[in-house]
XYZ file of N, CA and C in Angstrom:
720
model
N -12.572 15.899 -10.175
C -11.520 15.330 -11.025
C -10.912 14.124 -10.332
N -10.769 13.035 -11.076
C -10.155 11.824 -10.563
C -9.033 11.420 -11.500
N -7.846 11.215 -10.940
C -6.683 10.837 -11.737
C -6.258 9.427 -11.370
N -6.180 8.555 -12.379
C -5.629 7.221 -12.177
C -4.305 7.070 -12.933
N -3.840 8.161 -13.511
C -2.549 8.242 -14.173
C -2.086 9.679 -14.138
N -0.868 9.910 -14.579
C -0.307 11.258 -14.551
C -1.148 12.215 -15.390
N -1.204 13.472 -14.944
C -1.990 14.449 -15.678
C -1.782 15.848 -15.140
N -2.653 16.752 -15.569
C -2.593 18.158 -15.161
C -3.962 18.596 -14.673
N -3.976 19.218 -13.526
C -5.204 19.802 -12.975
C -5.101 21.314 -13.159
N -5.783 21.808 -14.186
C -5.665 23.220 -14.534
C -6.886 24.006 -14.070
N -6.629 25.065 -13.348
C -7.698 25.955 -12.884
C -7.592 27.244 -13.685
N -8.651 27.554 -14.425
C -8.646 28.756 -15.258
C -9.446 29.897 -14.650
N -10.465 29.548 -13.862
C -11.309 30.572 -13.241
C -11.538 30.214 -11.786
N -11.384 31.172 -10.907
C -11.577 30.942 -9.484
C -12.980 31.350 -9.064
N -13.607 30.520 -8.249
C -14.907 30.850 -7.698
C -14.778 31.729 -6.468
N -15.898 31.929 -5.776
C -15.902 32.759 -4.565
C -14.998 32.153 -3.495
N -15.084 30.839 -3.320
C -14.216 30.132 -2.377
C -13.167 29.377 -3.179
N -11.967 29.907 -3.241
C -10.906 29.327 -4.070
C -10.175 28.225 -3.304
N -10.935 27.167 -2.975
C -10.365 26.053 -2.227
C -10.843 24.735 -2.848
N -10.072 23.676 -2.598
C -10.440 22.353 -3.090
C -10.271 21.330 -1.973
N -10.876 20.179 -2.182
C -10.647 19.007 -1.342
C -9.791 18.046 -2.151
N -8.827 17.401 -1.503
C -8.022 16.428 -2.242
C -7.811 15.152 -1.437
N -7.543 14.083 -2.180
C -7.109 12.804 -1.627
C -5.993 12.304 -2.523
N -4.825 12.113 -1.953
C -3.656 11.646 -2.701
C -3.188 10.338 -2.071
N -3.213 9.263 -2.869
C -2.800 7.945 -2.380
C -1.687 7.421 -3.279
N -0.617 6.982 -2.671
C 0.518 6.440 -3.420
C 0.297 4.975 -3.776
N 1.185 4.437 -4.598
C 1.113 3.026 -4.960
C 1.446 2.128 -3.779
N 0.756 0.999 -3.680
C 1.004 0.038 -2.604
C 2.231 -0.817 -2.885
N 2.849 -1.307 -1.819
C 4.001 -2.180 -1.966
C 3.600 -3.590 -2.380
N 4.499 -4.275 -3.070
C 4.257 -5.661 -3.476
C 4.424 -6.594 -2.284
N 3.739 -7.743 -2.352
C 3.943 -8.779 -1.354
C 5.321 -9.414 -1.510
N 5.806 -9.999 -0.434
C 7.117 -10.628 -0.456
C 7.086 -12.040 -1.004
N 8.189 -12.463 -1.610
C 8.330 -13.817 -2.103
C 8.642 -14.795 -0.981
N 8.746 -16.069 -1.350
C 8.941 -17.119 -0.351
C 10.152 -17.985 -0.683
N 11.351 -17.391 -0.706
C 12.533 -18.195 -0.976
C 12.797 -19.172 0.168
N 13.475 -20.255 -0.140
C 13.824 -21.262 0.873
C 12.590 -21.778 1.605
N 11.458 -21.829 0.894
C 10.176 -22.321 1.419
C 9.765 -21.640 2.710
N 9.902 -20.331 2.756
C 9.464 -19.540 3.912
C 8.570 -18.401 3.418
N 7.472 -18.147 4.128
C 6.429 -17.230 3.658
C 6.889 -15.778 3.621
N 6.339 -15.025 2.642
C 6.649 -13.607 2.477
C 5.598 -12.706 3.096
N 6.034 -11.520 3.512
C 5.147 -10.557 4.160
C 4.236 -9.833 3.185
N 3.159 -9.267 3.711
C 2.239 -8.475 2.898
C 2.792 -7.091 2.628
N 2.466 -6.548 1.465
C 2.914 -5.204 1.114
C 2.174 -4.130 1.889
N 2.879 -3.056 2.217
C 2.257 -1.930 2.905
C 1.459 -1.061 1.953
N 0.414 -0.445 2.456
C -0.392 0.468 1.642
C 0.403 1.719 1.296
N 0.032 2.332 0.186
C 0.622 3.617 -0.163
C 0.155 4.703 0.795
N 0.988 5.717 0.954
C 0.639 6.835 1.827
C -0.691 7.464 1.456
N -1.438 7.883 2.476
C -2.811 8.379 2.306
C -2.858 9.800 2.879
N -3.064 10.774 2.012
C -3.136 12.173 2.439
C -4.456 12.785 1.957
N -5.214 13.350 2.873
C -6.500 13.962 2.534
C -6.629 15.306 3.230
N -7.276 16.251 2.568
C -7.487 17.570 3.164
C -8.674 18.249 2.497
N -9.303 19.156 3.227
C -10.344 20.027 2.685
C -9.886 21.473 2.863
N -10.483 22.359 2.101
C -10.171 23.774 2.259
C -8.774 24.157 1.821
N -8.212 23.427 0.868
C -6.859 23.733 0.396
C -6.924 24.875 -0.623
N -6.258 25.972 -0.329
C -6.325 27.162 -1.183
C -5.575 26.951 -2.496
N -6.210 27.341 -3.597
C -5.616 27.193 -4.925
C -5.641 28.526 -5.664
N -4.862 28.586 -6.727
C -4.845 29.741 -7.609
C -5.068 29.268 -9.039
N -5.195 30.206 -9.965
C -5.478 29.869 -11.361
C -4.178 29.485 -12.076
N -3.746 28.246 -11.835
C -2.532 27.700 -12.446
C -2.789 26.249 -12.832
N -1.803 25.630 -13.458
C -1.886 24.221 -13.831
C -1.013 23.405 -12.872
N -1.666 22.561 -12.076
C -0.951 21.717 -11.116
C -0.596 20.381 -11.784
N 0.619 19.933 -11.555
C 1.052 18.648 -12.086
C 0.664 17.535 -11.127
N 0.013 16.507 -11.650
C -0.429 15.366 -10.851
C 0.363 14.125 -11.285
N 1.011 13.497 -10.332
C 1.763 12.272 -10.595
C 1.150 11.145 -9.783
N 0.792 10.054 -10.438
C 0.148 8.918 -9.773
C 1.138 7.763 -9.704
N 1.489 7.375 -8.492
C 2.456 6.314 -8.302
C 1.870 4.935 -8.547
N 2.634 4.111 -9.225
C 2.199 2.737 -9.500
C 2.485 1.830 -8.315
N 1.731 0.744 -8.217
C 2.008 -0.262 -7.206
C 3.262 -1.040 -7.537
N 3.907 -1.572 -6.503
C 5.086 -2.398 -6.720
C 4.723 -3.699 -7.414
N 5.614 -4.184 -8.270
C 5.366 -5.425 -9.022
C 5.641 -6.646 -8.159
N 4.721 -7.616 -8.201
C 4.914 -8.862 -7.478
C 6.151 -9.597 -7.963
N 6.662 -10.484 -7.121
C 7.913 -11.183 -7.439
C 7.685 -12.694 -7.470
N 8.609 -13.404 -8.106
C 8.533 -14.858 -8.176
C 8.695 -15.472 -6.790
N 8.180 -16.675 -6.636
C 8.221 -17.360 -5.345
C 9.624 -17.386 -4.755
N 10.614 -17.661 -5.584
C 11.987 -17.823 -5.094
C 12.760 -16.514 -4.983
N 12.126 -15.393 -5.337
C 12.846 -14.127 -5.422
C 13.113 -13.514 -4.045
N 14.263 -12.846 -3.935
C 14.579 -12.079 -2.724
C 14.410 -10.577 -2.957
N 13.898 -10.201 -4.125
C 13.656 -8.790 -4.441
C 12.423 -8.281 -3.705
N 12.461 -7.021 -3.267
C 11.315 -6.387 -2.605
C 10.989 -5.091 -3.344
N 9.771 -5.000 -3.885
C 9.392 -3.868 -4.728
C 8.386 -2.952 -4.038
N 8.868 -1.756 -3.711
C 8.017 -0.746 -3.085
C 7.065 -0.129 -4.108
N 5.988 0.508 -3.600
C 5.145 1.327 -4.447
C 5.804 2.667 -4.717
N 5.313 3.367 -5.728
C 5.864 4.674 -6.106
C 5.056 5.807 -5.477
N 5.717 6.944 -5.298
C 5.074 8.116 -4.702
C 4.017 8.710 -5.629
N 2.981 9.312 -5.049
C 2.012 10.129 -5.776
C 2.121 11.557 -5.255
N 1.919 12.532 -6.129
C 2.069 13.919 -5.673
C 1.301 14.909 -6.527
N 1.044 16.053 -5.918
C 0.527 17.238 -6.596
C 1.601 18.299 -6.437
N 1.998 18.915 -7.562
C 3.117 19.850 -7.484
C 2.887 21.088 -8.338
N 3.457 22.185 -7.860
C 3.512 23.453 -8.593
C 4.439 24.373 -7.821
N 5.055 25.303 -8.512
C 5.997 26.212 -7.856
C 5.339 27.059 -6.774
N 4.021 27.225 -6.852
C 3.320 28.100 -5.906
C 2.964 27.414 -4.589
N 3.177 26.103 -4.483
C 2.804 25.369 -3.270
C 3.957 24.489 -2.802
N 3.871 24.072 -1.565
C 4.732 22.998 -1.105
C 4.149 21.695 -1.636
N 4.948 20.950 -2.369
C 4.424 19.743 -3.010
C 3.729 18.829 -1.996
N 2.606 18.266 -2.419
C 1.842 17.315 -1.606
C 2.284 15.928 -2.039
N 3.028 15.235 -1.184
C 3.672 13.982 -1.584
C 3.210 12.837 -0.682
N 2.567 11.850 -1.277
C 2.246 10.608 -0.589
C 3.341 9.594 -0.914
N 3.863 8.950 0.114
C 4.995 8.049 -0.040
C 4.507 6.650 -0.411
N 5.201 6.021 -1.364
C 4.835 4.680 -1.794
C 4.903 3.670 -0.666
N 4.033 2.664 -0.718
C 3.994 1.631 0.320
C 5.243 0.763 0.305
N 5.649 0.307 1.483
C 6.810 -0.550 1.591
C 6.503 -1.976 1.162
N 7.468 -2.619 0.530
C 7.284 -4.002 0.089
C 7.246 -4.957 1.276
N 6.526 -6.061 1.110
C 6.560 -7.122 2.100
C 7.924 -7.784 2.133
N 8.337 -8.228 3.313
C 9.632 -8.856 3.458
C 9.686 -10.235 2.822
N 10.838 -10.586 2.320
C 11.038 -11.927 1.762
C 11.084 -12.945 2.898
N 10.806 -14.191 2.584
C 10.758 -15.228 3.610
C 12.130 -15.655 4.063
N 12.766 -14.818 4.872
C 14.099 -15.108 5.387
C 14.181 -14.595 6.818
N 14.449 -15.456 7.803
C 14.420 -15.022 9.197
C 15.368 -13.871 9.516
N 16.556 -13.856 8.907
C 17.543 -12.841 9.277
C 17.471 -11.578 8.437
N 17.043 -11.686 7.179
C 17.040 -10.515 6.292
C 15.666 -10.225 5.703
N 14.621 -10.772 6.299
C 13.287 -10.666 5.714
C 12.414 -9.566 6.270
N 13.009 -8.475 6.743
C 12.190 -7.355 7.216
C 11.451 -6.709 6.055
N 10.240 -6.220 6.307
C 9.540 -5.441 5.310
C 10.218 -4.096 5.111
N 9.859 -3.413 4.032
C 10.415 -2.093 3.739
C 9.554 -1.002 4.366
N 10.198 0.083 4.781
C 9.448 1.242 5.255
C 8.776 1.922 4.064
N 7.732 2.706 4.335
C 7.036 3.391 3.255
C 5.878 4.191 3.801
N 4.931 4.546 2.909
C 3.731 5.241 3.367
C 3.100 4.471 4.501
N 2.881 3.174 4.286
C 2.697 2.180 5.340
C 3.783 1.130 5.135
N 4.272 0.559 6.236
C 5.373 -0.385 6.151
C 4.933 -1.757 5.709
N 5.838 -2.472 5.051
C 5.568 -3.842 4.651
C 5.685 -4.800 5.821
N 4.951 -5.917 5.758
C 5.020 -6.929 6.800
C 6.312 -7.732 6.708
N 6.768 -8.256 7.839
C 7.995 -9.048 7.867
C 7.762 -10.452 7.327
N 8.820 -11.035 6.748
C 8.762 -12.401 6.279
C 8.880 -13.391 7.429
N 8.747 -14.662 7.088
C 8.788 -15.799 8.013
C 9.839 -15.636 9.110
N 9.405 -15.678 10.363
C 10.253 -15.674 11.559
C 10.981 -14.364 11.824
N 10.762 -13.343 11.010
C 11.440 -12.062 11.239
C 10.575 -11.185 12.145
N 11.159 -10.664 13.190
C 10.387 -9.917 14.191
C 10.519 -8.405 14.049
N 11.155 -7.939 12.985
C 11.284 -6.500 12.751
C 9.950 -5.921 12.273
N 9.663 -4.686 12.670
C 8.482 -3.994 12.145
C 8.946 -2.784 11.336
N 8.456 -2.670 10.111
C 8.833 -1.576 9.218
C 7.874 -0.406 9.410
N 8.410 0.760 9.662
C 7.600 1.931 9.997
C 6.840 2.478 8.798
N 5.709 3.109 9.096
C 4.980 3.881 8.108
C 5.343 5.350 8.224
N 5.032 6.124 7.190
C 5.286 7.558 7.177
C 4.294 8.261 8.098
N 4.793 9.177 8.920
C 3.934 9.905 9.853
C 2.787 10.593 9.127
N 1.578 10.443 9.666
C 0.358 11.066 9.149
C -0.059 10.547 7.768
N 0.535 9.421 7.351
C 0.153 8.823 6.068
C -0.225 7.358 6.179
N 0.320 6.655 7.153
C 0.055 5.233 7.269
C 0.692 4.649 8.503
N 0.626 3.322 8.603
C 1.055 2.632 9.819
C 2.096 1.561 9.499
N 2.717 1.075 10.549
C 3.789 0.089 10.414
C 3.262 -1.268 9.976
N 4.131 -2.044 9.347
C 3.828 -3.433 9.043
C 3.970 -4.292 10.282
N 3.369 -5.478 10.245
C 3.436 -6.403 11.369
C 4.619 -7.347 11.251
N 4.998 -7.934 12.374
C 6.080 -8.917 12.381
C 5.520 -10.323 12.196
N 6.398 -11.277 11.976
C 5.987 -12.664 11.785
C 5.347 -13.211 13.055
N 4.304 -14.042 12.890
C 3.554 -14.559 14.024
C 4.178 -15.780 14.669
N 3.572 -16.220 15.766
C 4.097 -17.345 16.540
C 4.076 -18.659 15.760
N 3.156 -18.773 14.796
C 3.103 -19.966 13.952
C 3.797 -19.740 12.612
N 4.651 -18.708 12.584
C 5.469 -18.397 11.417
C 4.674 -17.859 10.244
N 3.447 -17.395 10.496
C 2.800 -16.628 9.440
C 3.631 -15.368 9.227
N 3.767 -14.957 7.986
C 4.447 -13.693 7.720
C 3.559 -12.529 8.148
N 4.167 -11.391 8.413
C 3.423 -10.238 8.907
C 2.574 -9.565 7.844
N 1.492 -8.943 8.280
C 0.643 -8.167 7.388
C 1.198 -6.768 7.190
N 1.003 -6.223 6.001
C 1.421 -4.857 5.726
C 0.546 -3.851 6.451
N 1.120 -2.709 6.771
C 0.351 -1.654 7.422
C -0.663 -1.033 6.483
N -1.751 -0.509 7.051
C -2.778 0.174 6.272
C -2.920 1.621 6.704
N -3.837 2.326 6.066
C -4.017 3.746 6.351
C -4.640 4.002 7.714
N -5.279 2.975 8.336
C -5.941 3.205 9.623
C -5.353 2.408 10.773
N -4.479 1.419 10.485
C -3.962 0.580 11.569
C -2.726 -0.189 11.126
N -1.974 -0.657 12.127
C -0.777 -1.435 11.843
C -1.156 -2.830 11.350
N -0.223 -3.447 10.633
C -0.419 -4.827 10.229
C -0.555 -5.733 11.430
N -1.302 -6.817 11.278
C -1.579 -7.825 12.317
C -2.614 -7.383 13.350
N -3.190 -6.191 13.219
C -4.180 -5.733 14.197
C -5.369 -6.685 14.278
N -5.801 -7.208 13.144
C -6.996 -8.060 13.108
C -6.668 -9.551 13.169
N -5.431 -9.867 13.487
C -5.003 -11.262 13.577
C -3.630 -11.425 12.957
N -2.939 -12.484 13.362
C -1.585 -12.706 12.859
C -1.576 -12.795 11.333
N -0.753 -11.976 10.710
C -0.627 -11.978 9.260
C -1.612 -11.112 8.512
N -2.607 -10.566 9.194
C -3.628 -9.768 8.504
C -3.095 -8.381 8.150
N -3.377 -7.938 6.932
C -3.034 -6.573 6.551
C -3.849 -5.559 7.322
N -3.236 -4.411 7.598
C -3.952 -3.337 8.288
C -5.033 -2.737 7.400
N -6.164 -2.425 7.993
C -7.273 -1.851 7.229
C -6.946 -0.455 6.713
N -7.621 -0.098 5.604
C -7.500 1.231 5.038
C -8.555 2.170 5.600
N -8.834 3.218 4.856
C -9.804 4.235 5.257
C -10.845 4.424 4.156
N -12.062 4.742 4.579
C -13.122 5.089 3.643
C -13.063 6.573 3.310
N -13.306 6.890 2.053
C -13.435 8.272 1.624
C -14.607 8.386 0.662
N -15.360 9.478 0.781
C -16.501 9.733 -0.108
C -16.185 10.836 -1.109
N -14.910 11.082 -1.360
C -14.530 12.199 -2.229
C -15.067 12.037 -3.645
N -15.288 10.800 -4.091
C -15.829 10.580 -5.435
C -17.331 10.305 -5.423
N -17.973 10.468 -4.279
C -19.415 10.236 -4.159
C -19.723 9.327 -2.999
N -19.937 8.045 -3.257
C -20.209 7.094 -2.187
C -18.904 6.656 -1.528
N -18.968 6.155 -0.294
C -17.749 5.763 0.421
C -17.008 4.626 -0.290
N -15.712 4.775 -0.420
C -14.844 3.753 -1.017
C -13.647 3.541 -0.097
N -13.390 2.281 0.321
C -12.207 2.024 1.142
C -10.952 1.941 0.275
N -9.890 2.553 0.743
C -8.621 2.553 0.016
C -7.463 2.334 0.997
N -6.310 2.026 0.418
C -5.053 1.950 1.169
C -5.071 0.915 2.290
N -5.520 -0.307 1.970
C -5.413 -1.422 2.903
C -4.097 -2.147 2.708
N -3.527 -2.663 3.785
C -2.286 -3.419 3.695
C -2.515 -4.826 3.174
N -1.520 -5.370 2.487
C -1.593 -6.757 2.028
C -1.371 -7.717 3.185
N -2.012 -8.865 3.147
C -1.828 -9.876 4.188
C -0.608 -10.740 3.869
N -0.006 -11.276 4.927
C 1.187 -12.087 4.757
C 0.860 -13.511 4.362
N 1.869 -14.220 3.853
C 1.718 -15.622 3.528
C 1.624 -16.477 4.779
N 0.986 -17.624 4.655
C 0.772 -18.512 5.800
C 1.773 -19.670 5.761
N 1.780 -20.445 6.813
C 2.669 -21.596 6.947
C 1.880 -22.763 7.530
N 1.895 -23.964 6.931
C 2.591 -24.337 5.697
C 1.826 -23.891 4.462
N 2.287 -24.321 3.285
C 1.650 -23.855 2.048
C 0.237 -24.387 1.884
N -0.144 -25.441 2.627
C -1.506 -25.970 2.556
C -2.457 -25.262 3.517
N -1.926 -24.324 4.312
C -2.767 -23.589 5.259
C -3.713 -22.651 4.521
N -4.833 -22.263 5.155
C -5.763 -21.346 4.493
C -5.123 -19.994 4.196
N -5.639 -19.341 3.164
C -5.211 -17.971 2.890
C -5.532 -17.077 4.087
N -4.692 -16.082 4.308
C -4.999 -15.059 5.311
C -5.823 -13.988 4.610
N -7.027 -13.671 5.116
C -7.963 -12.828 4.360
C -7.425 -11.442 4.021
N -8.000 -10.871 2.975
C -7.654 -9.517 2.550
C -8.181 -8.491 3.543
N -7.552 -7.339 3.554
C -7.943 -6.257 4.463
C -8.998 -5.353 3.827
N -9.646 -4.547 4.665
C -10.520 -3.482 4.170
C -9.650 -2.443 3.466
N -10.013 -2.119 2.246
C -9.242 -1.130 1.508
C -8.478 -1.705 0.350
N -8.758 -2.980 -0.007
C -8.223 -3.539 -1.232
C -6.925 -4.287 -1.135
N -6.400 -4.515 0.085
C -5.162 -5.270 0.212
C -5.332 -6.707 -0.243
N -4.271 -7.286 -0.832
C -4.331 -8.658 -1.293
C -4.289 -9.651 -0.153
N -4.938 -10.808 -0.339
C -4.871 -11.877 0.659
C -3.505 -12.553 0.596
N -3.071 -13.103 1.736
C -1.846 -13.880 1.740
C -2.153 -15.296 1.310
N -1.460 -15.828 0.290
C -1.822 -17.149 -0.187
C -0.892 -17.680 -1.251
N -1.146 -18.915 -1.708
C -0.275 -19.544 -2.687
C -0.445 -19.021 -4.106
N -1.545 -18.341 -4.379
C -1.746 -17.753 -5.704
C -1.677 -16.231 -5.584
N -1.185 -15.600 -6.644
C -0.958 -14.150 -6.546
C -2.263 -13.406 -6.271
N -2.315 -12.738 -5.131
C -3.485 -11.959 -4.728
C -3.058 -10.500 -4.713
N -3.478 -9.789 -5.755
C -3.014 -8.424 -5.943
C -3.824 -7.430 -5.114
N -3.188 -6.314 -4.767
C -3.940 -5.195 -4.235
C -4.876 -4.666 -5.313
N -6.044 -4.186 -4.918
C -7.019 -3.666 -5.879
C -6.455 -2.458 -6.612
N -6.556 -2.479 -7.929
C -5.986 -1.419 -8.761
C -6.571 -0.062 -8.382
N -5.727 0.944 -8.348
C -6.094 2.346 -8.086
C -6.657 2.579 -6.689
N -6.238 1.744 -5.726
C -6.614 1.989 -4.336
C -5.411 2.231 -3.438
N -4.197 2.055 -3.956
C -3.011 2.210 -3.116
C -2.838 1.103 -2.102
N -3.411 -0.052 -2.360
C -3.365 -1.160 -1.409
C -2.134 -2.035 -1.632
N -1.761 -2.796 -0.590
C -0.603 -3.660 -0.669
C -0.931 -5.019 -1.263
N 0.055 -5.636 -1.892
C -0.111 -6.969 -2.449
C 0.044 -8.048 -1.396
N -0.582 -9.202 -1.618
C -0.500 -10.319 -0.685
C 0.841 -11.029 -0.766
N 1.345 -11.478 0.384
C 2.593 -12.228 0.425
C 2.381 -13.690 0.083
N 3.466 -14.355 -0.294
C 3.418 -15.771 -0.679
C 3.393 -16.692 0.546
N 2.617 -17.774 0.440
C 2.717 -18.870 1.399
C 4.121 -19.477 1.343
N 4.397 -20.360 2.275
C 5.625 -21.140 2.228
C 5.802 -21.680 0.812
N 6.911 -21.391 0.175
C 7.066 -21.564 -1.257
C 7.049 -22.995 -1.751
N 6.352 -23.228 -2.849
C 6.409 -24.495 -3.580
C 6.452 -24.173 -5.063
N 6.828 -25.127 -5.858
C 6.980 -24.892 -7.294
C 5.655 -24.601 -7.983
N 4.535 -24.961 -7.355
C 3.228 -24.765 -7.996
C 2.680 -23.343 -7.793
N 3.358 -22.553 -7.001
C 2.834 -21.230 -6.701
C 3.188 -20.202 -7.763
N 2.402 -19.129 -7.784
C 2.644 -18.043 -8.719
C 3.368 -16.910 -7.999
N 3.521 -15.758 -8.678
C 4.199 -14.619 -8.080
C 3.421 -14.068 -6.894
N 4.114 -13.292 -6.063
C 3.422 -12.585 -4.987
C 2.527 -11.504 -5.592
N 1.670 -10.909 -4.770
C 0.709 -9.936 -5.265
C 1.323 -8.589 -5.590
N 0.834 -7.983 -6.682
C 1.206 -6.607 -7.003
C 0.558 -5.647 -6.018
N 1.203 -4.521 -5.791
C 0.545 -3.443 -5.064
C -0.478 -2.750 -5.936
N -1.547 -2.219 -5.317
C -2.592 -1.542 -6.080
C -2.284 -0.083 -6.343
């Protein structure tokens, strides 16, 4: 069973081994905007929870799929986190993946990324790192020496691991058959606005750039942050 929206997982008959394997990924955080012509951070990946051998009973489990955070306008100071995903029933402790933290807005003093399943990357010149949720993801990266905004954290590593502004890579899972990478962090915006895009991460994170680079839908990946803002740019990337 694969859920890309809210639903019910109903078990009517139990087999010899009454266990399941699950993967629960929350919505990724949106990339940060670039107010005052300063680059925004990449969105953090949604929390990533996987397990095998999870004991079940013959009940109907409620499945909630968290949406990615919505990208923001270039001049916006709003930061939109991803939403939580969960499996719930009175018979279990709810399995909750935390939504990814939004990328920080391009402001040196107030542009920290948001905490989340994985933390969002910091905006231009901000050296704060936003934490990820324990056992679900990693922290976002801080702004680089050349004022690139920080990359959002991914399911396997912190933002900036693969270079300044790069989103943290996600993880591969074969739960649906062949391996699919999910929960990559969004990359931060670069400086100046004519600089090359910062590449996307493994796991569907958006690239950091002047055009909206969204996290891949239904992967829990973070959206790309905006380059140093200009009037010709579009919104920051949505979380996946």
